Amino acid sequence: MGERTEALDAAEKRRIAKQFIEALPFAHSLKMEVQDIGEGVAVIAMPWSDDLVGDPRTGVIHGGAVSALMDTCGGAAVMTHPEAPAGTATIDLRIDYMRPAAPGQLIVTRAECFHVTRSVGFVRASAWDEDEERPVATAAGAFTIERPKEATT
């Protein structure tokens, strides 16, 4: 019984990443929806909800919900990168909040895995509401690359 060593094809990686995200209870609770995925890029949206409001006076969504969206999207971008196997976990994620998201609006994040080493995938991401010219937040992150174990025979 030989271990599978060939890389997953792009369509299979997209399927695995999308299925993984849709199966995450946290992503499901935040109503995240994959809009586009593949070749090291992911776009995921999250609708505004009363349950996600961080400041009841203004109706602004909590930064933690935006952070979760950006983290999930960054991981998906790594999972679909041509040089990375499908498994990943967050090592580091720096988020710069640029402005509050407008209450009631969908938030969309686009993440791109722009560089891969043997064990780390590097990601840049942006999140925005209906005003796509002014990001709500930007992020830079590092994610693990889980490579198949070498056969020991």
mmCIF file of C-alpha atoms in Angstrom:
data_model
loop_
_atom_site.group_PDB
_atom_site.id
_atom_site.type_symbol
_atom_site.label_atom_id
_atom_site.label_comp_id
_atom_site.label_asym_id
_atom_site.label_seq_id
_atom_site.Cartn_x
_atom_site.Cartn_y
_atom_site.Cartn_z
ATOM 1 C CA MET A 1 0.000 0.000 0.000
ATOM 2 C CA GLY A 2 1.849 3.096 -1.250
ATOM 3 C CA GLU A 3 1.154 6.543 0.113
ATOM 4 C CA ARG A 4 -0.257 9.069 -2.334
ATOM 5 C CA THR A 5 2.569 11.455 -3.177
ATOM 6 C CA GLU A 6 1.340 13.269 -6.281
ATOM 7 C CA ALA A 7 -0.107 16.723 -5.850
ATOM 8 C CA LEU A 8 -3.851 17.165 -5.875
ATOM 9 C CA ASP A 9 -5.152 18.712 -9.056
ATOM 10 C CA ALA A 10 -6.580 22.242 -8.909
ATOM 11 C CA ALA A 11 -10.241 21.183 -9.138
ATOM 12 C CA GLU A 12 -9.819 18.688 -6.298
ATOM 13 C CA LYS A 13 -8.097 21.304 -4.117
ATOM 14 C CA ARG A 14 -10.924 23.790 -4.762
ATOM 15 C CA ARG A 15 -13.481 21.137 -3.839
ATOM 16 C CA ILE A 16 -11.654 20.198 -0.628
ATOM 17 C CA ALA A 17 -11.177 23.827 0.457
ATOM 18 C CA LYS A 18 -14.809 24.749 -0.225
ATOM 19 C CA GLN A 19 -16.080 21.625 1.527
ATOM 20 C CA PHE A 20 -13.778 22.281 4.511
ATOM 21 C CA ILE A 21 -14.977 25.873 4.935
ATOM 22 C CA GLU A 22 -18.631 24.929 4.571
ATOM 23 C CA ALA A 23 -18.190 22.224 7.243
ATOM 24 C CA LEU A 24 -16.655 24.565 9.842
ATOM 25 C CA PRO A 25 -19.316 25.211 12.512
ATOM 26 C CA PHE A 26 -17.860 28.666 13.210
ATOM 27 C CA ALA A 27 -17.940 29.658 9.525
ATOM 28 C CA HIS A 28 -21.475 28.280 9.315
ATOM 29 C CA SER A 29 -22.530 30.316 12.386
ATOM 30 C CA LEU A 30 -21.136 33.471 10.763
ATOM 31 C CA LYS A 31 -22.934 32.532 7.514
ATOM 32 C CA MET A 32 -19.720 32.696 5.478
ATOM 33 C CA GLU A 33 -20.198 31.874 1.821
ATOM 34 C CA VAL A 34 -17.463 30.988 -0.654
ATOM 35 C CA GLN A 35 -17.892 33.225 -3.710
ATOM 36 C CA ASP A 36 -14.759 32.210 -5.625
ATOM 37 C CA ILE A 37 -11.855 29.888 -4.951
ATOM 38 C CA GLY A 38 -8.856 28.489 -6.761
ATOM 39 C CA GLU A 39 -5.174 28.764 -7.711
ATOM 40 C CA GLY A 40 -4.136 30.450 -4.476
ATOM 41 C CA VAL A 41 -7.003 32.945 -4.345
ATOM 42 C CA ALA A 42 -10.218 32.856 -2.322
ATOM 43 C CA VAL A 43 -13.175 35.226 -2.005
ATOM 44 C CA ILE A 44 -15.555 34.699 0.902
ATOM 45 C CA ALA A 45 -18.522 36.849 1.953
ATOM 46 C CA MET A 46 -20.232 37.270 5.316
ATOM 47 C CA PRO A 47 -23.587 39.024 5.706
ATOM 48 C CA TRP A 48 -24.156 41.654 8.370
ATOM 49 C CA SER A 49 -26.190 40.330 11.290
ATOM 50 C CA ASP A 50 -27.476 41.717 14.596
ATOM 51 C CA ASP A 51 -25.677 38.785 16.238
ATOM 52 C CA LEU A 52 -22.301 40.084 14.994
ATOM 53 C CA VAL A 53 -22.664 43.707 16.115
ATOM 54 C CA GLY A 54 -19.874 44.895 18.380
ATOM 55 C CA ASP A 55 -21.337 48.307 19.207
ATOM 56 C CA PRO A 56 -25.134 48.359 19.634
ATOM 57 C CA ARG A 57 -25.192 52.170 19.460
ATOM 58 C CA THR A 58 -23.793 52.225 15.909
ATOM 59 C CA GLY A 59 -24.652 48.765 14.554
ATOM 60 C CA VAL A 60 -21.030 48.247 13.482
ATOM 61 C CA ILE A 61 -19.965 44.624 13.145
ATOM 62 C CA HIS A 62 -17.435 43.358 15.702
ATOM 63 C CA GLY A 63 -13.796 43.263 14.556
ATOM 64 C CA GLY A 64 -13.566 39.639 15.692
ATOM 65 C CA ALA A 65 -16.106 38.615 13.038
ATOM 66 C CA VAL A 66 -14.078 40.437 10.376
ATOM 67 C CA SER A 67 -10.930 38.758 11.705
ATOM 68 C CA ALA A 68 -12.538 35.318 11.487
ATOM 69 C CA LEU A 69 -13.604 36.006 7.904
ATOM 70 C CA MET A 70 -10.105 37.116 6.898
ATOM 71 C CA ASP A 71 -8.474 34.144 8.640
ATOM 72 C CA THR A 72 -10.798 31.639 6.976
ATOM 73 C CA CYS A 73 -10.299 33.242 3.573
ATOM 74 C CA GLY A 74 -6.502 33.268 4.002
ATOM 75 C CA GLY A 75 -6.485 29.573 4.846
ATOM 76 C CA ALA A 76 -8.598 28.813 1.777
ATOM 77 C CA ALA A 77 -6.156 30.718 -0.440
ATOM 78 C CA VAL A 78 -3.269 28.614 0.895
ATOM 79 C CA MET A 79 -5.231 25.364 0.492
ATOM 80 C CA THR A 80 -5.739 26.066 -3.213
ATOM 81 C CA HIS A 81 -2.250 27.321 -4.066
ATOM 82 C CA PRO A 82 -0.684 25.191 -6.849
ATOM 83 C CA GLU A 83 2.479 24.554 -4.796
ATOM 84 C CA ALA A 84 0.765 23.744 -1.512
ATOM 85 C CA PRO A 85 -0.963 20.565 -0.400
ATOM 86 C CA ALA A 86 -4.511 20.995 0.879
ATOM 87 C CA GLY A 87 -3.920 21.160 4.661
ATOM 88 C CA THR A 88 -3.131 24.375 6.569
ATOM 89 C CA ALA A 89 -3.385 26.178 9.896
ATOM 90 C CA THR A 90 -2.799 29.802 10.853
ATOM 91 C CA ILE A 91 0.648 30.668 12.214
ATOM 92 C CA ASP A 92 0.296 34.442 12.293
ATOM 93 C CA LEU A 93 -2.282 36.934 11.069
ATOM 94 C CA ARG A 94 -1.882 40.695 11.326
ATOM 95 C CA ILE A 95 -4.999 42.711 10.616
ATOM 96 C CA ASP A 96 -5.129 46.464 10.114
ATOM 97 C CA TYR A 97 -8.635 47.837 10.604
ATOM 98 C CA MET A 98 -9.033 50.812 8.290
ATOM 99 C CA ARG A 99 -12.597 51.868 9.065
ATOM 100 C CA PRO A 100 -15.843 50.433 10.477
ATOM 101 C CA ALA A 101 -17.905 48.371 8.077
ATOM 102 C CA ALA A 102 -21.203 50.036 7.239
ATOM 103 C CA PRO A 103 -24.061 48.533 9.269
ATOM 104 C CA GLY A 104 -26.346 46.265 7.283
ATOM 105 C CA GLN A 105 -23.877 45.597 4.463
ATOM 106 C CA LEU A 106 -22.291 42.370 3.251
ATOM 107 C CA ILE A 107 -18.564 42.096 3.986
ATOM 108 C CA VAL A 108 -16.379 40.418 1.368
ATOM 109 C CA THR A 109 -12.786 39.286 1.787
ATOM 110 C CA ARG A 110 -10.344 38.392 -0.982
ATOM 111 C CA ALA A 111 -7.150 36.610 0.009
ATOM 112 C CA GLU A 112 -4.186 35.669 -2.158
ATOM 113 C CA CYS A 113 -1.421 33.239 -1.255
ATOM 114 C CA PHE A 114 1.467 35.024 -2.967
ATOM 115 C CA HIS A 115 4.460 32.963 -1.790
ATOM 116 C CA VAL A 116 5.000 29.391 -0.623
ATOM 117 C CA THR A 117 8.050 27.854 1.036
ATOM 118 C CA ARG A 118 8.431 24.220 2.065
ATOM 119 C CA SER A 119 6.455 24.783 5.264
ATOM 120 C CA VAL A 120 4.765 28.210 5.108
ATOM 121 C CA GLY A 121 2.286 29.966 2.810
ATOM 122 C CA PHE A 122 2.201 33.781 2.887
ATOM 123 C CA VAL A 123 -1.082 35.599 2.342
ATOM 124 C CA ARG A 124 -2.363 39.139 1.728
ATOM 125 C CA ALA A 125 -6.050 39.908 2.143
ATOM 126 C CA SER A 126 -8.520 42.789 2.000
ATOM 127 C CA ALA A 127 -12.063 43.107 3.314
ATOM 128 C CA TRP A 128 -14.661 45.610 2.152
ATOM 129 C CA ASP A 129 -18.367 46.379 2.272
ATOM 130 C CA GLU A 130 -20.316 47.985 -0.589
ATOM 131 C CA ASP A 131 -17.592 50.655 -0.850
ATOM 132 C CA GLU A 132 -14.965 48.531 -2.607
ATOM 133 C CA GLU A 133 -12.603 51.486 -3.007
ATOM 134 C CA ARG A 134 -12.106 51.852 0.760
ATOM 135 C CA PRO A 135 -11.179 48.632 2.555
ATOM 136 C CA VAL A 136 -12.630 47.854 5.950
ATOM 137 C CA ALA A 137 -9.430 45.952 6.793
ATOM 138 C CA THR A 138 -6.282 44.533 5.270
ATOM 139 C CA ALA A 139 -4.283 41.545 6.506
ATOM 140 C CA ALA A 140 -0.966 39.795 6.106
ATOM 141 C CA GLY A 141 -0.571 36.260 7.326
ATOM 142 C CA ALA A 142 1.508 33.129 7.461
ATOM 143 C CA PHE A 143 -0.095 29.679 7.321
ATOM 144 C CA THR A 144 1.369 26.206 7.711
ATOM 145 C CA ILE A 145 1.843 23.991 4.672
ATOM 146 C CA GLU A 146 1.014 20.398 5.560
ATOM 147 C CA ARG A 147 2.987 18.161 3.247
ATOM 148 C CA PRO A 148 2.438 14.414 2.869
ATOM 149 C CA LYS A 149 4.813 12.320 4.931
ATOM 150 C CA GLU A 150 7.550 10.561 2.987
ATOM 151 C CA ALA A 151 7.158 6.811 2.541
ATOM 152 C CA THR A 152 9.419 4.977 4.992
ATOM 153 C CA THR A 153 9.831 1.721 3.054
#
